[in-house]
Coordinates of N, CA and C and ligand atoms in Angstrom, one line a residue:
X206 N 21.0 -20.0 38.6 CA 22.4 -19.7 38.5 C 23.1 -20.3 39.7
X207 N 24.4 -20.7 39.4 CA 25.1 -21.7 40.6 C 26.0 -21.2 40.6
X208 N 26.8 -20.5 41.5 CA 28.3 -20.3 41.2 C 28.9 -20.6 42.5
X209 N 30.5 -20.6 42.3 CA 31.1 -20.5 43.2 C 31.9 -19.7 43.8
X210 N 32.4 -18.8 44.5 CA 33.4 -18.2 44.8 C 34.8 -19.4 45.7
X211 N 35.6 -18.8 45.1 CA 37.0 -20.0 45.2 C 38.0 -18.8 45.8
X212 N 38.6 -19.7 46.3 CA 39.6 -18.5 46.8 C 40.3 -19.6 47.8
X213 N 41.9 -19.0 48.8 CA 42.5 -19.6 50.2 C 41.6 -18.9 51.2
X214 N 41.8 -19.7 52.5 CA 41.7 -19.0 53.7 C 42.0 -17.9 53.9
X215 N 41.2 -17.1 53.9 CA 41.2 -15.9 54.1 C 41.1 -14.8 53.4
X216 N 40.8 -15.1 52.2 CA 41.1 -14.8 50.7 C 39.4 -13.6 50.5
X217 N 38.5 -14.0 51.4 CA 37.1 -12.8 51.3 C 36.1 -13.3 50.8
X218 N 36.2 -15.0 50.8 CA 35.2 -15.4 50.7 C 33.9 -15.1 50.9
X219 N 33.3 -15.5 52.2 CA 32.3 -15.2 53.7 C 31.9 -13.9 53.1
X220 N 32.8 -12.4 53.3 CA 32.5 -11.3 53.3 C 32.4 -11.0 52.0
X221 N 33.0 -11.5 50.6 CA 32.0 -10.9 49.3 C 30.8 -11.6 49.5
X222 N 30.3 -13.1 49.9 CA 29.3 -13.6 49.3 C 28.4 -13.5 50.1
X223 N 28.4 -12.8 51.4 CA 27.7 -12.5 52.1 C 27.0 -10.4 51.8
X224 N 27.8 -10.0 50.6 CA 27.5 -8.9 50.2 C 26.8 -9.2 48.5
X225 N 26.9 -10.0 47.9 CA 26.3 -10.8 46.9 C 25.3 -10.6 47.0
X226 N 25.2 -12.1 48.2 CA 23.9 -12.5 48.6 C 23.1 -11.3 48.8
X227 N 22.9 -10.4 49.5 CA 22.8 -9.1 49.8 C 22.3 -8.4 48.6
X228 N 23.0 -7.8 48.0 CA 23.2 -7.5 46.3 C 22.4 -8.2 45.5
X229 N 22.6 -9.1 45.0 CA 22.0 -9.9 44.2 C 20.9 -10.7 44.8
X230 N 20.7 -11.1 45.7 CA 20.0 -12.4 46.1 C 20.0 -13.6 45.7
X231 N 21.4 -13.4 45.6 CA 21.7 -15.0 45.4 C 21.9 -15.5 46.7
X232 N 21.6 -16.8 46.8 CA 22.0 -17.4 48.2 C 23.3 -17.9 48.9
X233 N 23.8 -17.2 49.4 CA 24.9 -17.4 49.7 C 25.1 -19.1 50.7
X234 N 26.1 -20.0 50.3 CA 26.2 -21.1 51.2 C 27.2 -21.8 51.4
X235 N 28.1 -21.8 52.7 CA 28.9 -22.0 52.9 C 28.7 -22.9 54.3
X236 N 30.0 -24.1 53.2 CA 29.8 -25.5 54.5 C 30.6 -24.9 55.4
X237 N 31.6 -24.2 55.4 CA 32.5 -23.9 56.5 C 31.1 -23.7 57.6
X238 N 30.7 -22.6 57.4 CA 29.7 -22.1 58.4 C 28.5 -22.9 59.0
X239 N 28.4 -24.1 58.1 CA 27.5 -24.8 58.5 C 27.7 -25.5 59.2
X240 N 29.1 -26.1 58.9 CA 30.1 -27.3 60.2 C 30.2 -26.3 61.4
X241 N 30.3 -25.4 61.0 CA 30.6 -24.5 62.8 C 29.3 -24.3 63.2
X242 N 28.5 -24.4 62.7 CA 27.0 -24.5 63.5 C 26.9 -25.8 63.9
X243 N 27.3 -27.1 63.3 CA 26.5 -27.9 63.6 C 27.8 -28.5 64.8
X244 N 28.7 -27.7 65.2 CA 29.8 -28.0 66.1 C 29.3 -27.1 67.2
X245 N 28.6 -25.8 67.0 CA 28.5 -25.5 68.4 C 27.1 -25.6 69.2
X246 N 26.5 -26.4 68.1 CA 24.5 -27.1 68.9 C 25.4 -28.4 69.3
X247 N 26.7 -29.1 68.4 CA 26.6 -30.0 69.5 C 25.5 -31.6 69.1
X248 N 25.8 -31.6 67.6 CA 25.2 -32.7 66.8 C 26.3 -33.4 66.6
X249 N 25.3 -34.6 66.0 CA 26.6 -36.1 66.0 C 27.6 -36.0 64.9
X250 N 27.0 -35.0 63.7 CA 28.0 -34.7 62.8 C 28.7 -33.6 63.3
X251 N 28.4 -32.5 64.3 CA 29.6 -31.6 64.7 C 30.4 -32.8 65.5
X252 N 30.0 -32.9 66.4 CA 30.8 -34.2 67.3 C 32.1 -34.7 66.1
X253 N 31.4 -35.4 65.1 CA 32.4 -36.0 64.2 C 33.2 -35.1 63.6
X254 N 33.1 -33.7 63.0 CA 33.9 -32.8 62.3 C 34.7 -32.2 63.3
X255 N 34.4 -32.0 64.2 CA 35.1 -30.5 65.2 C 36.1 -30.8 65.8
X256 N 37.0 -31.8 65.7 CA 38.6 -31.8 66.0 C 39.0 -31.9 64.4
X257 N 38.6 -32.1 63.4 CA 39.0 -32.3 62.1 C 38.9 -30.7 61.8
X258 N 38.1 -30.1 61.9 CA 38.2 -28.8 61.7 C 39.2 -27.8 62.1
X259 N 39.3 -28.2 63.7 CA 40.2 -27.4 64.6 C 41.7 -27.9 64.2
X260 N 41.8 -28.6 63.9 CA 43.2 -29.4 63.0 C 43.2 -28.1 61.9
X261 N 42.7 -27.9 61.3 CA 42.8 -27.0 60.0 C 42.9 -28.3 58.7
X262 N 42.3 -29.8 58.8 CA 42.1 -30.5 58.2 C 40.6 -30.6 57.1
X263 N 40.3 -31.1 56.3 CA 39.0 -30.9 55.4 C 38.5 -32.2 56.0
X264 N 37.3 -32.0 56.1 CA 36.6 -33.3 56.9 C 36.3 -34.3 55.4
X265 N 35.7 -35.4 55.9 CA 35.3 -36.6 54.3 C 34.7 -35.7 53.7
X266 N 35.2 -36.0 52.4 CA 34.4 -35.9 51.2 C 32.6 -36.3 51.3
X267 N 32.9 -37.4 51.6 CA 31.3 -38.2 51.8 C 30.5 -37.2 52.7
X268 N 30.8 -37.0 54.0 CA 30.3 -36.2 54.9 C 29.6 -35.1 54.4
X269 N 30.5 -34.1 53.6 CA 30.3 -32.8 53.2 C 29.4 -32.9 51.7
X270 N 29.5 -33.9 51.2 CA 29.0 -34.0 50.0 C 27.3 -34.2 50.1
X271 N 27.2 -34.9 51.5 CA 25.9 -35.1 52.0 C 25.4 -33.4 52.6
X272 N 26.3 -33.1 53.3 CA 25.5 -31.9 53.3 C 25.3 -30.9 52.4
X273 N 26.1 -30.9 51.6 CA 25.6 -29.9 50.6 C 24.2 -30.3 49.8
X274 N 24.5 -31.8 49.5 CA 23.3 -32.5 48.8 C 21.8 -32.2 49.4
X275 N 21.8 -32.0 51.0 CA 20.9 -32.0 51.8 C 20.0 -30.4 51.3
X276 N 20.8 -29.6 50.9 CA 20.6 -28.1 51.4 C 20.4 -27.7 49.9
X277 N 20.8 -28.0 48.4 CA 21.3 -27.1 47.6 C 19.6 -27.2 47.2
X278 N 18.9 -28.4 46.9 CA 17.7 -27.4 46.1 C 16.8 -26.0 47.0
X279 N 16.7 -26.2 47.8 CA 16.6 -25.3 48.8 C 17.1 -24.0 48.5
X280 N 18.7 -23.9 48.2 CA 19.7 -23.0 48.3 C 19.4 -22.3 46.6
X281 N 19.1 -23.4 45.9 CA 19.1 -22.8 44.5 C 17.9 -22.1 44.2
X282 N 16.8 -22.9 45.1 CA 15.8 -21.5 44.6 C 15.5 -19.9 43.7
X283 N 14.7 -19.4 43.7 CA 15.3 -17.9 43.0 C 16.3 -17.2 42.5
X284 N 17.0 -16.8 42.9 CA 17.9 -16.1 41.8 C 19.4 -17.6 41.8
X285 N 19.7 -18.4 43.0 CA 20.1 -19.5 42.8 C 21.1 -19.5 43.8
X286 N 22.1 -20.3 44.0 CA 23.1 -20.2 44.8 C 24.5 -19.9 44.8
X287 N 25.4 -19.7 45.3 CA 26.5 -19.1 45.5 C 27.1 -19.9 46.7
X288 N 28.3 -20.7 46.1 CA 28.9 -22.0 47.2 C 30.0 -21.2 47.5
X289 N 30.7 -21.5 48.6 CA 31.6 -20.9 49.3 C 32.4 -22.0 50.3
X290 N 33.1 -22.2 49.5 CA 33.7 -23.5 50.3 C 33.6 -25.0 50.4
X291 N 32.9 -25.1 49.1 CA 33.0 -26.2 48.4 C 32.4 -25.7 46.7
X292 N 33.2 -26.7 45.9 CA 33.8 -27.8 46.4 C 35.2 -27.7 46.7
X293 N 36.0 -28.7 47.3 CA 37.0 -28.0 48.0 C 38.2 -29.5 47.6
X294 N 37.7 -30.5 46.9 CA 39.0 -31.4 46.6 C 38.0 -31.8 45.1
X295 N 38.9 -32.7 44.2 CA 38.2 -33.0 42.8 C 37.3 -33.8 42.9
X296 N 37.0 -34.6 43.5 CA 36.1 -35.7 43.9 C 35.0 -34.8 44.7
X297 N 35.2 -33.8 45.3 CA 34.0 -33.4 45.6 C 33.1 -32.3 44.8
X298 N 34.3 -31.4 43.4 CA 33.5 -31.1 42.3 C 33.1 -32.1 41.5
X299 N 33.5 -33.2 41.3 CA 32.5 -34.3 40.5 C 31.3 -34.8 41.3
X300 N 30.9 -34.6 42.5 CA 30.1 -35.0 43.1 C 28.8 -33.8 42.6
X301 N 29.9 -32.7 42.8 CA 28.6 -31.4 42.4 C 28.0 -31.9 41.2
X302 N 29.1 -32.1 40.6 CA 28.7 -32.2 38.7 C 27.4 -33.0 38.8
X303 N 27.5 -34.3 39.4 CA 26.7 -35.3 39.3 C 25.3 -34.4 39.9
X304 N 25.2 -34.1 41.0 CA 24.4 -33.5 41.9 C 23.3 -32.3 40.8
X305 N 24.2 -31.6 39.9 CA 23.8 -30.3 39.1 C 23.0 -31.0 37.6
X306 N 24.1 -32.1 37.5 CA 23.5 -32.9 36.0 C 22.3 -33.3 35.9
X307 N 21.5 -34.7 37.3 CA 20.9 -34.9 37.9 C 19.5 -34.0 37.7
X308 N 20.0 -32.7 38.0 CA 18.4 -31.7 37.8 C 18.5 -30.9 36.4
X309 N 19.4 -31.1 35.7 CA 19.8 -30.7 34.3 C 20.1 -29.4 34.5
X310 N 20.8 -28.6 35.7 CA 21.7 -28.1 35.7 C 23.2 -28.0 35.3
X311 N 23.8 -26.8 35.0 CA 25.1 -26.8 35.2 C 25.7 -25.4 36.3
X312 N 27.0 -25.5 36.5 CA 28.0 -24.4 36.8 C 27.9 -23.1 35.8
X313 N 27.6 -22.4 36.4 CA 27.0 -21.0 35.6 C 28.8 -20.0 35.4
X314 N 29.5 -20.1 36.9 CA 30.7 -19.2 36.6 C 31.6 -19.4 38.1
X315 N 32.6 -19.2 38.0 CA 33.6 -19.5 39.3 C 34.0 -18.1 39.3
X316 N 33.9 -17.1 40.6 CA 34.9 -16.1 41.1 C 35.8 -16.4 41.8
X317 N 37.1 -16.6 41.2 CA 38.5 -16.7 42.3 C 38.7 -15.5 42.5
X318 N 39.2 -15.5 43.8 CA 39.6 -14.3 44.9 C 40.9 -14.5 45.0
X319 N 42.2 -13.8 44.5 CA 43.5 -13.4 44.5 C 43.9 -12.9 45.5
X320 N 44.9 -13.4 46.5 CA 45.6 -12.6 47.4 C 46.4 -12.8 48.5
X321 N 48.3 -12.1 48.2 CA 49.1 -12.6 48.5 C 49.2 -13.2 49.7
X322 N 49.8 -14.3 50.1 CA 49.7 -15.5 51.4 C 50.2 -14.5 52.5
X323 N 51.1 -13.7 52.4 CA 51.4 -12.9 53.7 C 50.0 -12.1 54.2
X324 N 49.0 -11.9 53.0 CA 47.8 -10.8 53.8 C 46.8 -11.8 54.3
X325 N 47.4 -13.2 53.4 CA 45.8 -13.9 54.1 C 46.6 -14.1 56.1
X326 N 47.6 -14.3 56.1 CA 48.0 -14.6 57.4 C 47.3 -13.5 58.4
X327 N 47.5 -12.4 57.8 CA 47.1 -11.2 58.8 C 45.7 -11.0 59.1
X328 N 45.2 -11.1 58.1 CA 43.7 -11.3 58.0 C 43.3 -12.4 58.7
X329 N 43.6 -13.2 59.0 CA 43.4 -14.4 59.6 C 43.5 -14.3 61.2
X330 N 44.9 -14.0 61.5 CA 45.2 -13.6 62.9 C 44.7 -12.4 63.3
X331 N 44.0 -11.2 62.8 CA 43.4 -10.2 63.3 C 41.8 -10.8 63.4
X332 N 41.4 -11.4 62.7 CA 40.0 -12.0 62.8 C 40.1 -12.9 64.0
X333 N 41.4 -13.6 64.2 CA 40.9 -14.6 65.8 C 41.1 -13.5 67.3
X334 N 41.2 -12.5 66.9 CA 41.3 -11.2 68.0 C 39.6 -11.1 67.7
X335 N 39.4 -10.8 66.8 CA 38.0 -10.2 66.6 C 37.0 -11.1 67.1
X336 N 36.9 -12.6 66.4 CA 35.7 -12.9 66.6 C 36.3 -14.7 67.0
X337 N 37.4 -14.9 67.4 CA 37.9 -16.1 68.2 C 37.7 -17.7 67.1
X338 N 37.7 -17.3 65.9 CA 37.5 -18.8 65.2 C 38.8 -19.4 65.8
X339 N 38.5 -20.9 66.2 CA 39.9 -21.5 66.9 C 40.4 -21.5 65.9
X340 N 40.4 -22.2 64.6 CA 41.4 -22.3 63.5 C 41.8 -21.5 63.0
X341 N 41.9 -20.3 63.9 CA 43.1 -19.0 63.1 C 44.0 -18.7 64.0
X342 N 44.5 -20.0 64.0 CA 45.9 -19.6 65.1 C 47.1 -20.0 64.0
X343 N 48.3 -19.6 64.2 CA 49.2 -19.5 63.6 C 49.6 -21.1 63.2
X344 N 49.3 -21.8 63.6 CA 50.0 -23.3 63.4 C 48.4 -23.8 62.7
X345 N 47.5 -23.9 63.1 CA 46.2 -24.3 61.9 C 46.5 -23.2 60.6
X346 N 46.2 -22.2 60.6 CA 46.1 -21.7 59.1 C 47.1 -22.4 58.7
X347 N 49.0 -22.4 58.9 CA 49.5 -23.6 58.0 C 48.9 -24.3 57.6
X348 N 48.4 -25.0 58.1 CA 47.8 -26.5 58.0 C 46.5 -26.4 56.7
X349 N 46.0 -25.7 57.0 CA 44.4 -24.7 56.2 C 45.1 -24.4 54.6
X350 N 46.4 -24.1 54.9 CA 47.1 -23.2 53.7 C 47.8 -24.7 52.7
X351 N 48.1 -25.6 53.6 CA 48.8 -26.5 52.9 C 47.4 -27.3 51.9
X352 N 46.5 -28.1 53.1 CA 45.3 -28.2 52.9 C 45.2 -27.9 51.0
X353 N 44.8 -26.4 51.0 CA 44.8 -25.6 50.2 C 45.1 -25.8 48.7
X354 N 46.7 -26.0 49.1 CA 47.6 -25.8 48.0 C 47.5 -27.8 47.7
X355 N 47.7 -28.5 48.5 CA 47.5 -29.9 48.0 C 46.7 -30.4 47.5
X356 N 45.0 -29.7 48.0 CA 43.8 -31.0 47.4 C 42.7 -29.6 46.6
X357 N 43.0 -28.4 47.0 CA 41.7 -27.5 46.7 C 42.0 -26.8 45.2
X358 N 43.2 -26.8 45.1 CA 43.3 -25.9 44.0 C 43.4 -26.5 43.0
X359 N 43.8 -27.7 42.7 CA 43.0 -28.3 41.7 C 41.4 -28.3 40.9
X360 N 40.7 -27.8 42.1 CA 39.4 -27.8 41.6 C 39.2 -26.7 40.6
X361 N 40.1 -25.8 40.5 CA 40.1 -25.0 39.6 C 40.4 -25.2 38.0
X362 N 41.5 -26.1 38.2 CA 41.8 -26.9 36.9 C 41.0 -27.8 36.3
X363 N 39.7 -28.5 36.7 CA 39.2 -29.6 37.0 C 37.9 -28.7 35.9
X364 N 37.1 -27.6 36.5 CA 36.8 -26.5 35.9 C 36.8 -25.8 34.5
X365 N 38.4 -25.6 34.7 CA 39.0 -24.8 33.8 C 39.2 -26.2 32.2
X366 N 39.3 -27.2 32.5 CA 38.9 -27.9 31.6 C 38.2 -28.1 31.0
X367 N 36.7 -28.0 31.8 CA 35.5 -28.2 31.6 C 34.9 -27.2 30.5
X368 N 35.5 -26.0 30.5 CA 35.3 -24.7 29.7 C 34.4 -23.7 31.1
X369 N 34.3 -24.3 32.1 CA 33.5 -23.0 33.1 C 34.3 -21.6 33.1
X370 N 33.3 -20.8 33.1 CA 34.0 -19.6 33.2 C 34.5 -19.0 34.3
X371 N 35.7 -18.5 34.3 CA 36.4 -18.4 35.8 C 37.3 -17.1 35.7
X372 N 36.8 -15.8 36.6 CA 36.6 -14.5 36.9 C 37.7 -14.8 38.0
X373 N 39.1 -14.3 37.7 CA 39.8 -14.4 38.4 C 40.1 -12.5 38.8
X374 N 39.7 -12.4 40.2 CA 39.9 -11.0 40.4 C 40.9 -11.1 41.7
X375 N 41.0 -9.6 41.5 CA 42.1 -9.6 42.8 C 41.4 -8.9 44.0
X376 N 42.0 -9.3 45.1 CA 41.3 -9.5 46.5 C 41.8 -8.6 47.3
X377 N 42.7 -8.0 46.9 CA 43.2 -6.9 47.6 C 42.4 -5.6 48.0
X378 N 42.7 -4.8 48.9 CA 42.3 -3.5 48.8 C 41.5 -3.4 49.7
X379 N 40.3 -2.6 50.0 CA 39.2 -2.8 51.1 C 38.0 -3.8 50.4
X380 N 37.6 -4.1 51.4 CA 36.3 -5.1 50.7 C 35.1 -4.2 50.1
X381 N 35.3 -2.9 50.0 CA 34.2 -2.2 49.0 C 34.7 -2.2 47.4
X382 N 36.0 -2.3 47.3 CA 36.5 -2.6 46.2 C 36.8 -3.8 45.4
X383 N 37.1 -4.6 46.4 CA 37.1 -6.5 45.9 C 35.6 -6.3 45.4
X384 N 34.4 -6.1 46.5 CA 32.9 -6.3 46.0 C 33.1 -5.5 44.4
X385 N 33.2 -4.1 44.5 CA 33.0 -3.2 43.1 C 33.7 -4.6 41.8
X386 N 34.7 -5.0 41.7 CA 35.2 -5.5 40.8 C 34.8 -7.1 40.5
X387 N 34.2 -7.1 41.8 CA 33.1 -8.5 41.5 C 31.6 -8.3 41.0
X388 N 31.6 -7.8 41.3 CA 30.1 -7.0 40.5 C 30.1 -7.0 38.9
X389 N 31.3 -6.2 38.8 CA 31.7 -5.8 37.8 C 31.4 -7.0 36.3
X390 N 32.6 -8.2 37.2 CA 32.8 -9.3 36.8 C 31.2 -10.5 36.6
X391 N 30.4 -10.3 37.7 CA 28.9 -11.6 37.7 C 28.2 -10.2 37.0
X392 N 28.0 -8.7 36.6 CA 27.2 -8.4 35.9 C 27.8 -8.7 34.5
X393 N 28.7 -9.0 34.1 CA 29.0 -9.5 32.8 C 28.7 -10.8 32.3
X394 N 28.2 -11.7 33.4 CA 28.0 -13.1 32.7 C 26.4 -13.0 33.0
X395 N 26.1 -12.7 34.0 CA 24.2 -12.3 33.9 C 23.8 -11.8 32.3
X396 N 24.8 -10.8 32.0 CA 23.8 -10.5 30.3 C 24.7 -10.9 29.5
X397 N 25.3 -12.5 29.5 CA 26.0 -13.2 28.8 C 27.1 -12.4 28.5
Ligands
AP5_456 P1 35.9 -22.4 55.8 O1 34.9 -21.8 56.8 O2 35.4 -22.5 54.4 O3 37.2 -21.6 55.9 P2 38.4 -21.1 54.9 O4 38.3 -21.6 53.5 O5 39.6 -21.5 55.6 O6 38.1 -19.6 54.7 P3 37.8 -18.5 55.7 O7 36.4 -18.6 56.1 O8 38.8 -18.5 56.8 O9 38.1 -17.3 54.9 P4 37.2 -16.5 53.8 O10 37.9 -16.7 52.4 O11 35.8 -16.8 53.9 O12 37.5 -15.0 54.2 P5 36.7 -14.0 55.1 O13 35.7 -13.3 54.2 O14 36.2 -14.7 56.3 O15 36.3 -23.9 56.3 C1 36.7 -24.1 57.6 C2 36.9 -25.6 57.8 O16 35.7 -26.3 57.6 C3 37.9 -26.2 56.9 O17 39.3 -26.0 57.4 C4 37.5 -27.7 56.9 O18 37.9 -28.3 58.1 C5 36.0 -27.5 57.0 N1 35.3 -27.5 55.7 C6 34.5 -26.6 55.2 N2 34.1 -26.9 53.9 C7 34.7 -28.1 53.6 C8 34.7 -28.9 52.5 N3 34.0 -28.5 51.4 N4 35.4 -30.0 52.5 C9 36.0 -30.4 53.6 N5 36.1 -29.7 54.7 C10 35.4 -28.5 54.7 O19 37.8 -13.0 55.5 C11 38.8 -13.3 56.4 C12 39.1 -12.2 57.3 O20 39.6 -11.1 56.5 C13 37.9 -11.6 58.0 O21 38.3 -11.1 59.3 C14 37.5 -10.4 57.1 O22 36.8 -9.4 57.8 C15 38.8 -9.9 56.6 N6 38.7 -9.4 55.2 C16 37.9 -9.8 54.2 N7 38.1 -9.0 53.1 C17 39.1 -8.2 53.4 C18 39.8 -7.2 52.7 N8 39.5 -6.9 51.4 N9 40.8 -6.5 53.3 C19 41.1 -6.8 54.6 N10 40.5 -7.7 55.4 C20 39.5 -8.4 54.8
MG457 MG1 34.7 -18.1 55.1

C-alpha cells in the first residue's frame, strides 16, 4: 500500500502520519523531516537545501526525487508507506508514477487534510514557540503558503484525473479526532 497524505503547512500532516504509522504500521516518510536531518548533521545535500528551506522555498525537484528514490523500497516494505510531503509539484508526482510503475506498483489512496489558512498560521507560530523550526516565522510560512497554492496543489488534480482515490477530510478539531475520521476513511479502502 502507498499513500499519501496531502494537505498546507500546517494542515497535521507529521502528527496524523506519525499516529498511522503507529496504528497501522504503515511507514510513515517525510522529505521535510529528512532535509532537516540532513541540514542539522551538516551534509553536502543539507549544505545545499538549508537556506532553500529556511526561505520557505521547495528545494529541486531532481534533488528530492533522488531522495525519495533512495529510501522508498525500504519504506514500502510490510504494510507499505505513507508519503508526507511529497510529492509536492506535478513533475514530482510523475516522477513517483514512474518510480511506482517501474516495480508494478501503483497509488493505493490520497488523504487531504482541510483546514482554514487562519488555523494553519496559528498552528505554525505556536509550534516555533514550542519546538523552534526556523521556517515558522511569520514572513516564511507566507512564502510556504504561496509555495503551496502555486506549484503543490495541483498535485491533487494531477491525481484526481488519474481516478486515485482522494479522502478529503477535515483537519480541524483536536488531533484525536482528525486521526478518528482518518481511520475511518484508510479503514474503508483497506476492505475495498
Ligand atoms: P515540510 O516539513 O513538509 O513542511 P510543511 O509541508 O510546510 O508542513 P509542516 O511540517 O509545517 O506541517 P504538517 O502538515 O506536517 O503539520 P504538523 O503535523 O507538523 O517541508 C519543509 C520544507 O522542506 C519545505 O518548505 C521545502 O523547503 C522542503 N521540502 C520538503 N519536501 C519537499 C518536496 N517534496 N519538494 C521540495 N521541497 C521540499 O502540525 C503543525 C503544528 O500544528 C504542530 O505544532 C502540531 O502539533 C499542531 N497540530 C497538528 N494537528 C493539530 C490539530 N488538530 N489542532 C491543533 N494543532 C494541531
Ligand atoms: Mg510536517
Amino acid at each position: 500500500m502507498i499513500g499519501i497524505i496531502f494537505g498546507p503547512p500546517g494542515s497535521g500532516k507529521g502528527t496524523q502520519a506519525a499516529r498511522l504509522q503507529e496504528d497501522l504500521g504503515i511507514h510513515h516518510l517525510s522529505t521535510g523531516a529528512i532535509l532537516r536531518g540532513e541540514v542539522a548533521r551538516g551534509t553536502a545535500l543539507g549544505k545545499e537545501v538549508g537556506r532553500i528551506m529556511a526561505a520557505g522555498d521547495l528545494v529541486p525537484d531532481d534533488l528530492i526525487v533522488d531522495v525519495v528514490r533512495a529510501r522508498l523500497p525500504e519504506a514500502e516494505r510490510g504494510v507499505g508507506a505513507l508519503l508526507d510531503g511529497f510529492p509536492r509539484t506535478v513533475a514530482q508526482a510523475q516522477a513517483l508514477d514512474r518510480m511506482l510503475a517501474d516495480e508494478g506498483h501503483r497509488l493505493s489512496f490520497i488523504v487531504a487534510l482541510d483546514v482554514p489558512e487562519e488555523d494553519l498560521e496559528a498552528r505554525l507560530l505556536h509550534r516555533a514557540q514550542v519546538e523552534g523550526r526556523t521556517d515558522d516565522t511569520r514572513e516564511v510560512i507566507a512564502e510556504r503558503m504561496h509555495e503551496y497554492h502555486k506549484l503543490t496543489k495541483a498535485v491533487l488534480d494531477h491525481y484526481r484525473e488519474q481516478g486515485v482515490r482522494i479522502d478529503t477530510i477535515d483537519g480541524t478539531g483536536t488531533p484525536d479526532e482528525v486521526f478518528e475520521r482518518i481511520r475511518a476513511a484508510v479503514r474503508g479502502i483497506s476492505s475495498g
